[in-house]
PDB file of C-alpha atoms in Angstrom:
ATOM      1  CA  UNK A   1      59.282  19.930  80.956  1.00 48.00           C
ATOM      2  CA  UNK A   2      60.764  18.312  77.896  1.00 51.00           C
ATOM      3  CA  UNK A   3      64.241  19.723  77.374  1.00 50.00           C
ATOM      4  CA  UNK A   4      64.776  17.940  74.123  1.00 49.00           C
ATOM      5  CA  UNK A   5      61.362  18.424  72.574  1.00 49.00           C
ATOM      6  CA  UNK A   6      61.541  19.107  68.870  1.00 51.00           C
ATOM      7  CA  UNK A   7      58.516  20.255  66.982  1.00 53.00           C
ATOM      8  CA  UNK A   8      57.794  18.167  63.886  1.00 51.00           C
ATOM      9  CA  UNK A   9      57.701  20.299  60.799  1.00 48.00           C
ATOM     10  CA  UNK A  10      54.839  19.468  58.457  1.00 49.00           C
ATOM     11  CA  UNK A  11      55.858  19.434  54.808  1.00 43.00           C
ATOM     12  CA  UNK A  12      53.179  19.837  52.160  1.00 46.00           C
ATOM     13  CA  UNK A  13      53.928  18.076  48.880  1.00 41.00           C
ATOM     14  CA  UNK A  14      51.994  19.057  45.805  1.00 40.00           C
ATOM     15  CA  UNK A  15      52.237  17.878  42.232  1.00 41.00           C
ATOM     16  CA  UNK A  16      50.435  18.692  39.027  1.00 46.00           C
ATOM     17  CA  UNK A  17      50.997  15.164  37.724  1.00 45.00           C
ATOM     18  CA  UNK A  18      48.638  12.294  38.320  1.00 44.00           C
ATOM     19  CA  UNK A  19      49.808  10.107  41.166  1.00 41.00           C
ATOM     20  CA  UNK A  20      51.826   7.134  39.901  1.00 41.00           C
ATOM     21  CA  UNK A  21      52.454   8.583  36.421  1.00 52.00           C
ATOM     22  CA  UNK A  22      55.421  10.631  35.353  1.00 74.00           C
ATOM     23  CA  UNK A  23      55.643   9.824  31.640  1.00 86.00           C
ATOM     24  CA  UNK A  24      57.943   6.818  32.009  1.00 91.00           C
ATOM     25  CA  UNK A  25      57.114   3.285  30.952  1.00 89.00           C
ATOM     26  CA  UNK A  26      58.912  -0.020  30.649  1.00 91.00           C
ATOM     27  CA  UNK A  27      59.222  -1.610  27.216  1.00 94.00           C
ATOM     28  CA  UNK A  28      57.034  -4.707  27.187  1.00 91.00           C
ATOM     29  CA  UNK A  29      59.609  -6.493  25.014  1.00 92.00           C
ATOM     30  CA  UNK A  30      63.070  -5.644  26.391  1.00 94.00           C
ATOM     31  CA  UNK A  31      62.130  -3.972  29.731  1.00 92.00           C
ATOM     32  CA  UNK A  32      64.080  -0.814  28.850  1.00 91.00           C
ATOM     33  CA  UNK A  33      62.840   2.289  30.673  1.00 92.00           C
ATOM     34  CA  UNK A  34      61.375   4.690  28.114  1.00 91.00           C
ATOM     35  CA  UNK A  35      59.816   8.124  28.269  1.00 91.00           C
ATOM     36  CA  UNK A  36      56.538   8.747  26.470  1.00 90.00           C
ATOM     37  CA  UNK A  37      58.083  11.630  24.497  1.00 91.00           C
ATOM     38  CA  UNK A  38      60.931   9.369  23.417  1.00 91.00           C
ATOM     39  CA  UNK A  39      58.467   6.775  22.132  1.00 92.00           C
ATOM     40  CA  UNK A  40      56.379   9.345  20.282  1.00 92.00           C
ATOM     41  CA  UNK A  41      59.395  10.849  18.548  1.00 94.00           C
ATOM     42  CA  UNK A  42      60.495   7.345  17.501  1.00 96.00           C
ATOM     43  CA  UNK A  43      57.099   6.550  15.906  1.00 96.00           C
ATOM     44  CA  UNK A  44      56.110   4.402  18.902  1.00 95.00           C
ATOM     45  CA  UNK A  45      59.022   2.011  18.414  1.00 97.00           C
ATOM     46  CA  UNK A  46      61.391   1.101  21.246  1.00 95.00           C
ATOM     47  CA  UNK A  47      64.742   2.808  20.483  1.00 94.00           C
ATOM     48  CA  UNK A  48      66.618  -0.111  22.056  1.00 94.00           C
ATOM     49  CA  UNK A  49      64.952  -3.285  20.711  1.00 95.00           C
ATOM     50  CA  UNK A  50      62.821  -1.766  17.903  1.00 95.00           C
ATOM     51  CA  UNK A  51      59.625  -3.303  19.284  1.00 96.00           C
ATOM     52  CA  UNK A  52      56.743  -1.792  17.275  1.00 97.00           C
ATOM     53  CA  UNK A  53      53.887  -0.620  19.476  1.00 96.00           C
ATOM     54  CA  UNK A  54      50.406  -0.293  18.051  1.00 96.00           C
ATOM     55  CA  UNK A  55      49.290   2.928  16.399  1.00 97.00           C
ATOM     56  CA  UNK A  56      45.804   4.397  16.300  1.00 96.00           C
ATOM     57  CA  UNK A  57      44.185   4.839  12.917  1.00 97.00           C
ATOM     58  CA  UNK A  58      44.904   8.576  12.813  1.00 97.00           C
ATOM     59  CA  UNK A  59      48.522   8.042  13.872  1.00 97.00           C
ATOM     60  CA  UNK A  60      48.905   5.592  10.988  1.00 98.00           C
ATOM     61  CA  UNK A  61      47.396   8.046   8.528  1.00 98.00           C
ATOM     62  CA  UNK A  62      49.717  10.799   9.765  1.00 98.00           C
ATOM     63  CA  UNK A  63      52.624   8.417   9.185  1.00 98.00           C
ATOM     64  CA  UNK A  64      51.698   7.545   5.589  1.00 98.00           C
ATOM     65  CA  UNK A  65      49.762  10.457   4.084  1.00 98.00           C
ATOM     66  CA  UNK A  66      51.329  13.731   2.994  1.00 98.00           C
ATOM     67  CA  UNK A  67      50.451  16.568   5.376  1.00 97.00           C
ATOM     68  CA  UNK A  68      46.888  17.756   4.921  1.00 97.00           C
ATOM     69  CA  UNK A  69      46.195  15.431   1.992  1.00 98.00           C
ATOM     70  CA  UNK A  70      43.970  12.802   3.609  1.00 98.00           C
ATOM     71  CA  UNK A  71      40.257  13.143   2.873  1.00 98.00           C
ATOM     72  CA  UNK A  72      37.994  10.768   4.782  1.00 98.00           C
ATOM     73  CA  UNK A  73      35.120   9.079   2.939  1.00 98.00           C
ATOM     74  CA  UNK A  74      31.935   7.174   3.781  1.00 98.00           C
ATOM     75  CA  UNK A  75      31.463   8.424   7.346  1.00 98.00           C
ATOM     76  CA  UNK A  76      27.714   8.297   6.667  1.00 98.00           C
ATOM     77  CA  UNK A  77      27.916   4.500   7.017  1.00 98.00           C
ATOM     78  CA  UNK A  78      27.309   4.047  10.733  1.00 97.00           C
ATOM     79  CA  UNK A  79      27.089   0.980  12.999  1.00 96.00           C
ATOM     80  CA  UNK A  80      23.746  -0.613  13.829  1.00 94.00           C
ATOM     81  CA  UNK A  81      22.638  -3.410  16.138  1.00 96.00           C
ATOM     82  CA  UNK A  82      20.452  -5.531  13.808  1.00 90.00           C
ATOM     83  CA  UNK A  83      20.509  -8.601  16.061  1.00 95.00           C
ATOM     84  CA  UNK A  84      19.864  -6.709  19.318  1.00 96.00           C
ATOM     85  CA  UNK A  85      22.870  -8.659  20.567  1.00 96.00           C
ATOM     86  CA  UNK A  86      23.478  -8.994  24.309  1.00 95.00           C
ATOM     87  CA  UNK A  87      26.245 -10.853  26.138  1.00 92.00           C
ATOM     88  CA  UNK A  88      27.353  -9.311  29.423  1.00 92.00           C
ATOM     89  CA  UNK A  89      25.932  -6.018  28.119  1.00 95.00           C
ATOM     90  CA  UNK A  90      24.079  -4.773  25.062  1.00 97.00           C
ATOM     91  CA  UNK A  91      26.065  -4.386  21.849  1.00 97.00           C
ATOM     92  CA  UNK A  92      24.600  -0.884  21.442  1.00 97.00           C
ATOM     93  CA  UNK A  93      26.227   0.092  24.752  1.00 97.00           C
ATOM     94  CA  UNK A  94      29.523  -1.479  23.693  1.00 97.00           C
ATOM     95  CA  UNK A  95      29.484   0.659  20.551  1.00 97.00           C
ATOM     96  CA  UNK A  96      28.958   3.862  22.517  1.00 97.00           C
ATOM     97  CA  UNK A  97      31.701   2.887  24.963  1.00 97.00           C
ATOM     98  CA  UNK A  98      34.124   2.118  22.126  1.00 97.00           C
ATOM     99  CA  UNK A  99      33.321   5.431  20.425  1.00 97.00           C
ATOM    100  CA  UNK A 100      33.957   7.368  23.621  1.00 97.00           C
ATOM    101  CA  UNK A 101      37.179   5.520  24.349  1.00 96.00           C
ATOM    102  CA  UNK A 102      38.695   5.710  20.855  1.00 96.00           C
ATOM    103  CA  UNK A 103      37.157   9.013  19.755  1.00 96.00           C
ATOM    104  CA  UNK A 104      36.315   7.268  16.473  1.00 97.00           C
ATOM    105  CA  UNK A 105      32.921   6.171  15.158  1.00 97.00           C
ATOM    106  CA  UNK A 106      34.074   2.738  13.909  1.00 98.00           C
ATOM    107  CA  UNK A 107      36.992   0.350  13.549  1.00 98.00           C
ATOM    108  CA  UNK A 108      38.176   1.587  10.139  1.00 98.00           C
ATOM    109  CA  UNK A 109      39.094   4.898   8.532  1.00 98.00           C
ATOM    110  CA  UNK A 110      38.973   5.081   4.732  1.00 98.00           C
ATOM    111  CA  UNK A 111      39.686   7.837   2.253  1.00 98.00           C
ATOM    112  CA  UNK A 112      42.037   9.205  -0.350  1.00 98.00           C
ATOM    113  CA  UNK A 113      45.450  10.719   0.221  1.00 98.00           C
ATOM    114  CA  UNK A 114      48.735  11.661  -1.369  1.00 98.00           C
ATOM    115  CA  UNK A 115      51.720   9.417  -0.708  1.00 98.00           C
ATOM    116  CA  UNK A 116      54.801  11.486  -1.555  1.00 97.00           C
ATOM    117  CA  UNK A 117      52.722  13.149  -4.257  1.00 97.00           C
ATOM    118  CA  UNK A 118      51.034   9.991  -5.589  1.00 97.00           C
ATOM    119  CA  UNK A 119      47.268   9.709  -5.088  1.00 97.00           C
ATOM    120  CA  UNK A 120      46.194   6.515  -3.327  1.00 98.00           C
ATOM    121  CA  UNK A 121      43.080   5.013  -1.792  1.00 98.00           C
ATOM    122  CA  UNK A 122      43.921   4.373   1.863  1.00 98.00           C
ATOM    123  CA  UNK A 123      42.132   2.214   4.423  1.00 98.00           C
ATOM    124  CA  UNK A 124      43.329   1.819   8.015  1.00 98.00           C
ATOM    125  CA  UNK A 125      41.876  -0.479  10.643  1.00 98.00           C
ATOM    126  CA  UNK A 126      41.947   1.016  14.134  1.00 98.00           C
ATOM    127  CA  UNK A 127      42.668  -1.514  16.898  1.00 98.00           C
ATOM    128  CA  UNK A 128      41.625   0.996  19.556  1.00 97.00           C
ATOM    129  CA  UNK A 129      37.988   0.545  18.442  1.00 98.00           C
ATOM    130  CA  UNK A 130      36.794  -2.900  19.577  1.00 97.00           C
ATOM    131  CA  UNK A 131      40.152  -4.437  18.638  1.00 97.00           C
ATOM    132  CA  UNK A 132      39.749  -3.357  15.003  1.00 97.00           C
ATOM    133  CA  UNK A 133      37.128  -6.076  14.566  1.00 98.00           C
ATOM    134  CA  UNK A 134      35.394  -6.308  11.199  1.00 98.00           C
ATOM    135  CA  UNK A 135      31.690  -5.703  11.418  1.00 97.00           C
ATOM    136  CA  UNK A 136      29.298  -4.623   8.679  1.00 98.00           C
ATOM    137  CA  UNK A 137      30.478  -0.994   8.728  1.00 98.00           C
ATOM    138  CA  UNK A 138      34.142  -1.948   8.392  1.00 98.00           C
ATOM    139  CA  UNK A 139      33.331  -4.254   5.488  1.00 98.00           C
ATOM    140  CA  UNK A 140      31.051  -1.739   3.774  1.00 98.00           C
ATOM    141  CA  UNK A 141      33.462   1.180   4.059  1.00 98.00           C
ATOM    142  CA  UNK A 142      36.364  -0.913   2.766  1.00 98.00           C
ATOM    143  CA  UNK A 143      34.272  -2.252  -0.116  1.00 98.00           C
ATOM    144  CA  UNK A 144      33.243   1.261  -1.132  1.00 98.00           C
ATOM    145  CA  UNK A 145      36.888   2.368  -0.946  1.00 98.00           C
ATOM    146  CA  UNK A 146      37.969  -0.533  -3.167  1.00 98.00           C
ATOM    147  CA  UNK A 147      35.226   0.287  -5.668  1.00 98.00           C
ATOM    148  CA  UNK A 148      36.275   3.947  -5.677  1.00 98.00           C
ATOM    149  CA  UNK A 149      39.878   2.909  -6.325  1.00 98.00           C
ATOM    150  CA  UNK A 150      38.660   0.681  -9.177  1.00 98.00           C
ATOM    151  CA  UNK A 151      36.706   3.480 -10.836  1.00 98.00           C
ATOM    152  CA  UNK A 152      39.476   6.037 -10.418  1.00 97.00           C
ATOM    153  CA  UNK A 153      42.214   3.478 -11.171  1.00 97.00           C
ATOM    154  CA  UNK A 154      44.136   4.392  -8.046  1.00 97.00           C
ATOM    155  CA  UNK A 155      46.611   2.189  -6.174  1.00 98.00           C
ATOM    156  CA  UNK A 156      45.055   0.788  -3.000  1.00 98.00           C
ATOM    157  CA  UNK A 157      46.765   0.516   0.390  1.00 98.00           C
ATOM    158  CA  UNK A 158      45.029  -1.141   3.365  1.00 98.00           C
ATOM    159  CA  UNK A 159      46.719  -1.329   6.775  1.00 98.00           C
ATOM    160  CA  UNK A 160      45.305  -4.083   8.977  1.00 98.00           C
ATOM    161  CA  UNK A 161      45.275  -4.308  12.769  1.00 98.00           C
ATOM    162  CA  UNK A 162      42.432  -6.514  13.911  1.00 98.00           C
ATOM    163  CA  UNK A 163      41.248  -9.253  16.197  1.00 96.00           C
ATOM    164  CA  UNK A 164      39.070 -10.639  13.380  1.00 96.00           C
ATOM    165  CA  UNK A 165      35.349 -10.666  12.679  1.00 96.00           C
ATOM    166  CA  UNK A 166      33.079  -8.930  15.192  1.00 96.00           C
ATOM    167  CA  UNK A 167      31.213 -11.604  17.114  1.00 94.00           C
ATOM    168  CA  UNK A 168      28.371  -9.269  18.143  1.00 96.00           C
ATOM    169  CA  UNK A 169      27.249  -9.062  14.498  1.00 97.00           C
ATOM    170  CA  UNK A 170      27.432 -12.805  13.819  1.00 96.00           C
ATOM    171  CA  UNK A 171      26.607 -13.639  10.174  1.00 95.00           C
ATOM    172  CA  UNK A 172      26.613  -9.947   9.216  1.00 97.00           C
ATOM    173  CA  UNK A 173      30.308  -9.722  10.105  1.00 97.00           C
ATOM    174  CA  UNK A 174      31.183 -13.018   8.384  1.00 96.00           C
ATOM    175  CA  UNK A 175      29.545 -11.793   5.167  1.00 97.00           C
ATOM    176  CA  UNK A 176      32.100  -8.969   5.034  1.00 98.00           C
ATOM    177  CA  UNK A 177      34.847 -11.499   4.298  1.00 98.00           C
ATOM    178  CA  UNK A 178      33.171 -12.494   1.021  1.00 98.00           C
ATOM    179  CA  UNK A 179      32.142  -8.934   0.154  1.00 98.00           C
ATOM    180  CA  UNK A 180      35.600  -7.383   0.557  1.00 98.00           C
ATOM    181  CA  UNK A 181      37.268 -10.342  -1.183  1.00 98.00           C
ATOM    182  CA  UNK A 182      34.945 -10.035  -4.177  1.00 98.00           C
ATOM    183  CA  UNK A 183      35.639  -6.305  -4.419  1.00 98.00           C
ATOM    184  CA  UNK A 184      39.391  -6.998  -4.331  1.00 98.00           C
ATOM    185  CA  UNK A 185      38.986  -9.603  -7.110  1.00 98.00           C
ATOM    186  CA  UNK A 186      37.213  -7.094  -9.355  1.00 98.00           C
ATOM    187  CA  UNK A 187      39.868  -4.492  -8.552  1.00 98.00           C
ATOM    188  CA  UNK A 188      42.694  -6.850  -9.486  1.00 98.00           C
ATOM    189  CA  UNK A 189      40.960  -7.936 -12.691  1.00 98.00           C
ATOM    190  CA  UNK A 190      41.458  -4.348 -13.833  1.00 97.00           C
ATOM    191  CA  UNK A 191      45.207  -4.773 -13.414  1.00 97.00           C
ATOM    192  CA  UNK A 192      45.367  -2.332 -10.498  1.00 98.00           C
ATOM    193  CA  UNK A 193      47.788  -2.460  -7.582  1.00 98.00           C
ATOM    194  CA  UNK A 194      46.761  -3.471  -4.061  1.00 98.00           C
ATOM    195  CA  UNK A 195      49.361  -3.345  -1.288  1.00 98.00           C
ATOM    196  CA  UNK A 196      48.355  -4.914   2.022  1.00 98.00           C
ATOM    197  CA  UNK A 197      50.212  -3.871   5.182  1.00 98.00           C
ATOM    198  CA  UNK A 198      49.912  -6.200   8.184  1.00 98.00           C
ATOM    199  CA  UNK A 199      50.557  -4.720  11.614  1.00 98.00           C
ATOM    200  CA  UNK A 200      50.242  -6.208  15.080  1.00 97.00           C
ATOM    201  CA  UNK A 201      47.904  -8.031  15.337  1.00 97.00           C
ATOM    202  CA  UNK A 202      46.247  -9.185  12.119  1.00 98.00           C
ATOM    203  CA  UNK A 203      44.081 -12.193  12.897  1.00 97.00           C
ATOM    204  CA  UNK A 204      40.797 -14.009  12.293  1.00 97.00           C
ATOM    205  CA  UNK A 205      38.459 -13.110   9.442  1.00 97.00           C
ATOM    206  CA  UNK A 206      40.582 -10.119   8.409  1.00 98.00           C
ATOM    207  CA  UNK A 207      43.578 -12.397   7.790  1.00 98.00           C
ATOM    208  CA  UNK A 208      41.301 -14.868   6.011  1.00 97.00           C
ATOM    209  CA  UNK A 209      40.009 -12.241   3.586  1.00 98.00           C
ATOM    210  CA  UNK A 210      41.315  -8.930   2.224  1.00 98.00           C
ATOM    211  CA  UNK A 211      44.475  -8.713   4.366  1.00 98.00           C
ATOM    212  CA  UNK A 212      46.172 -11.621   2.574  1.00 98.00           C
ATOM    213  CA  UNK A 213      44.912 -10.857  -0.933  1.00 98.00           C
ATOM    214  CA  UNK A 214      47.389  -8.099  -1.729  1.00 98.00           C
ATOM    215  CA  UNK A 215      49.530  -8.108  -4.845  1.00 98.00           C
ATOM    216  CA  UNK A 216      52.233  -7.231  -2.353  1.00 98.00           C
ATOM    217  CA  UNK A 217      51.958  -8.137   1.327  1.00 98.00           C
ATOM    218  CA  UNK A 218      54.134  -6.158   3.733  1.00 98.00           C
ATOM    219  CA  UNK A 219      54.365  -6.713   7.489  1.00 98.00           C
ATOM    220  CA  UNK A 220      55.859  -4.723  10.326  1.00 98.00           C
ATOM    221  CA  UNK A 221      58.563  -6.417  12.441  1.00 98.00           C
ATOM    222  CA  UNK A 222      57.292  -8.780  15.127  1.00 97.00           C
ATOM    223  CA  UNK A 223      53.646  -8.513  14.083  1.00 98.00           C
ATOM    224  CA  UNK A 224      51.299 -11.289  15.205  1.00 97.00           C
ATOM    225  CA  UNK A 225      49.642 -12.661  12.058  1.00 98.00           C
ATOM    226  CA  UNK A 226      47.352 -15.672  11.882  1.00 96.00           C
ATOM    227  CA  UNK A 227      43.807 -16.942  11.711  1.00 94.00           C
ATOM    228  CA  UNK A 228      43.266 -18.629  15.082  1.00 92.00           C
ATOM    229  CA  UNK A 229      45.213 -18.196  18.299  1.00 88.00           C
ATOM    230  CA  UNK A 230      48.158 -20.483  18.985  1.00 90.00           C
ATOM    231  CA  UNK A 231      46.328 -22.483  21.673  1.00 91.00           C
ATOM    232  CA  UNK A 232      43.396 -23.177  19.346  1.00 92.00           C
ATOM    233  CA  UNK A 233      45.767 -24.250  16.573  1.00 93.00           C
ATOM    234  CA  UNK A 234      47.714 -26.531  18.917  1.00 93.00           C
ATOM    235  CA  UNK A 235      44.527 -28.155  20.226  1.00 93.00           C
ATOM    236  CA  UNK A 236      43.321 -28.678  16.652  1.00 93.00           C
ATOM    237  CA  UNK A 237      46.495 -30.206  15.212  1.00 92.00           C
ATOM    238  CA  UNK A 238      47.534 -31.962  18.432  1.00 94.00           C
ATOM    239  CA  UNK A 239      51.079 -30.600  18.561  1.00 94.00           C
ATOM    240  CA  UNK A 240      53.029 -27.572  19.693  1.00 93.00           C
ATOM    241  CA  UNK A 241      53.746 -24.756  17.270  1.00 92.00           C
ATOM    242  CA  UNK A 242      57.392 -23.812  16.697  1.00 93.00           C
ATOM    243  CA  UNK A 243      58.624 -20.678  18.527  1.00 90.00           C
ATOM    244  CA  UNK A 244      57.443 -17.487  16.839  1.00 92.00           C
ATOM    245  CA  UNK A 245      55.220 -19.438  14.432  1.00 94.00           C
ATOM    246  CA  UNK A 246      52.695 -16.609  14.042  1.00 96.00           C
ATOM    247  CA  UNK A 247      55.158 -13.745  13.875  1.00 97.00           C
ATOM    248  CA  UNK A 248      55.939 -11.859  10.679  1.00 98.00           C
ATOM    249  CA  UNK A 249      59.542 -13.122  10.566  1.00 97.00           C
ATOM    250  CA  UNK A 250      58.372 -16.755  10.540  1.00 97.00           C
ATOM    251  CA  UNK A 251      55.749 -16.027   7.883  1.00 97.00           C
ATOM    252  CA  UNK A 252      58.334 -14.326   5.671  1.00 98.00           C
ATOM    253  CA  UNK A 253      60.518 -17.435   5.924  1.00 97.00           C
ATOM    254  CA  UNK A 254      57.559 -19.615   4.875  1.00 96.00           C
ATOM    255  CA  UNK A 255      56.527 -17.356   1.983  1.00 97.00           C
ATOM    256  CA  UNK A 256      53.197 -16.076   3.304  1.00 97.00           C
ATOM    257  CA  UNK A 257      54.304 -12.442   3.164  1.00 98.00           C
ATOM    258  CA  UNK A 258      56.633 -10.672   0.743  1.00 98.00           C
ATOM    259  CA  UNK A 259      58.722  -8.474   3.020  1.00 98.00           C
ATOM    260  CA  UNK A 260      59.091  -6.946   6.465  1.00 98.00           C
ATOM    261  CA  UNK A 261      59.473  -3.182   6.596  1.00 98.00           C
ATOM    262  CA  UNK A 262      60.454  -1.096   9.593  1.00 98.00           C
ATOM    263  CA  UNK A 263      57.869   1.560  10.423  1.00 98.00           C
ATOM    264  CA  UNK A 264      60.409   4.338   9.850  1.00 97.00           C
ATOM    265  CA  UNK A 265      60.821   3.157   6.239  1.00 98.00           C
ATOM    266  CA  UNK A 266      57.211   2.257   5.464  1.00 98.00           C
ATOM    267  CA  UNK A 267      56.143   5.431   3.641  1.00 98.00           C
ATOM    268  CA  UNK A 268      59.266   5.458   1.491  1.00 98.00           C
ATOM    269  CA  UNK A 269      58.886   1.747   0.670  1.00 98.00           C
ATOM    270  CA  UNK A 270      55.221   2.138  -0.272  1.00 98.00           C
ATOM    271  CA  UNK A 271      56.165   4.982  -2.598  1.00 98.00           C
ATOM    272  CA  UNK A 272      58.963   2.904  -4.109  1.00 97.00           C
ATOM    273  CA  UNK A 273      56.770  -0.154  -4.701  1.00 97.00           C
ATOM    274  CA  UNK A 274      53.911   1.929  -6.104  1.00 97.00           C
ATOM    275  CA  UNK A 275      56.036   3.825  -8.616  1.00 96.00           C
ATOM    276  CA  UNK A 276      58.144   0.767  -9.482  1.00 95.00           C
ATOM    277  CA  UNK A 277      55.261  -1.658 -10.051  1.00 94.00           C
ATOM    278  CA  UNK A 278      53.005   0.802 -11.853  1.00 91.00           C
ATOM    279  CA  UNK A 279      55.730   2.853 -13.489  1.00 85.00           C
ATOM    280  CA  UNK A 280      56.328   6.382 -12.263  1.00 69.00           C
ATOM    281  CA  UNK A 281      54.208   7.948 -15.016  1.00 64.00           C
ATOM    282  CA  UNK A 282      51.212   5.639 -14.455  1.00 63.00           C
ATOM    283  CA  UNK A 283      51.374   6.096 -10.686  1.00 65.00           C
ATOM    284  CA  UNK A 284      51.281   9.850 -10.997  1.00 61.00           C
ATOM    285  CA  UNK A 285      48.398   9.694 -13.504  1.00 60.00           C
ATOM    286  CA  UNK A 286      46.144   8.743 -10.624  1.00 55.00           C
ATOM    287  CA  UNK A 287      46.982  12.149  -9.157  1.00 52.00           C
ATOM    288  CA  UNK A 288      46.647  14.272 -12.298  1.00 46.00           C
ATOM    289  CA  UNK A 289      43.893  12.321 -14.039  1.00 48.00           C
ATOM    290  CA  UNK A 290      41.705  11.740 -10.962  1.00 53.00           C
ATOM    291  CA  UNK A 291      41.298  14.143  -8.095  1.00 49.00           C
ATOM    292  CA  UNK A 292      42.091  12.355  -4.814  1.00 51.00           C
ATOM    293  CA  UNK A 293      39.152  14.190  -3.286  1.00 48.00           C
ATOM    294  CA  UNK A 294      36.781  11.778  -4.996  1.00 48.00           C
TER     295      UNK A 294
END
């Protein structure tokens, strides 16, 4: 007989939350503990160090376009696999996987919108779709948007977030650099305004084409901007790059970009630059004289 026997009480623990996730995350820049709600309310910027996290294409549109004003264009242009490309898996399967993961059909969203009442042509690269890489669909949709803005004489805003040209489309992706650049040249010959916004990261063929052709080039704080990665550059030139050499702050110092704008101020600054550079009356003509619905 066990005089001191004590029955072990079984405690059942249940939770509706996924194991290991409770909405908290550590800032990748300053290591501050942040809640997901806190980040969302602060436009996905760390409230302590102001590190700018990446936005999806639709989040970016919600940030810049007046409520309910964005109208998407050229969704009929859909990705193909002309080269039947295969690396570790078929490109066609990669496309389906990227579409399922991002809930978007391609790496760019283009359309027309109102920016504080001013009609603009707006293109946004979506890094969540194959790292925002520029394939033939991205180039074609952007080119059509630029041509629409030329015809309707609308200011053009393109927000870049990209790993560069899409390797699975080879020459077809590289051709988009020339195509978009030519469309921008024709647009600017008409004396129209193109504002390029560089977010993290903007690299490769996107940097080497339309992203750096803006009449005004704006970058978000701390954005990685460059053509090749730092290791490739260092191996090519045979020396180490200075600290932060491919960050927006360094590029502003060297004159490659015009200004750095905090995400919280971006919509207001775009409105200011648009109305200032075009004149308030001319900027608003694009709204009254041309329907932003195309």
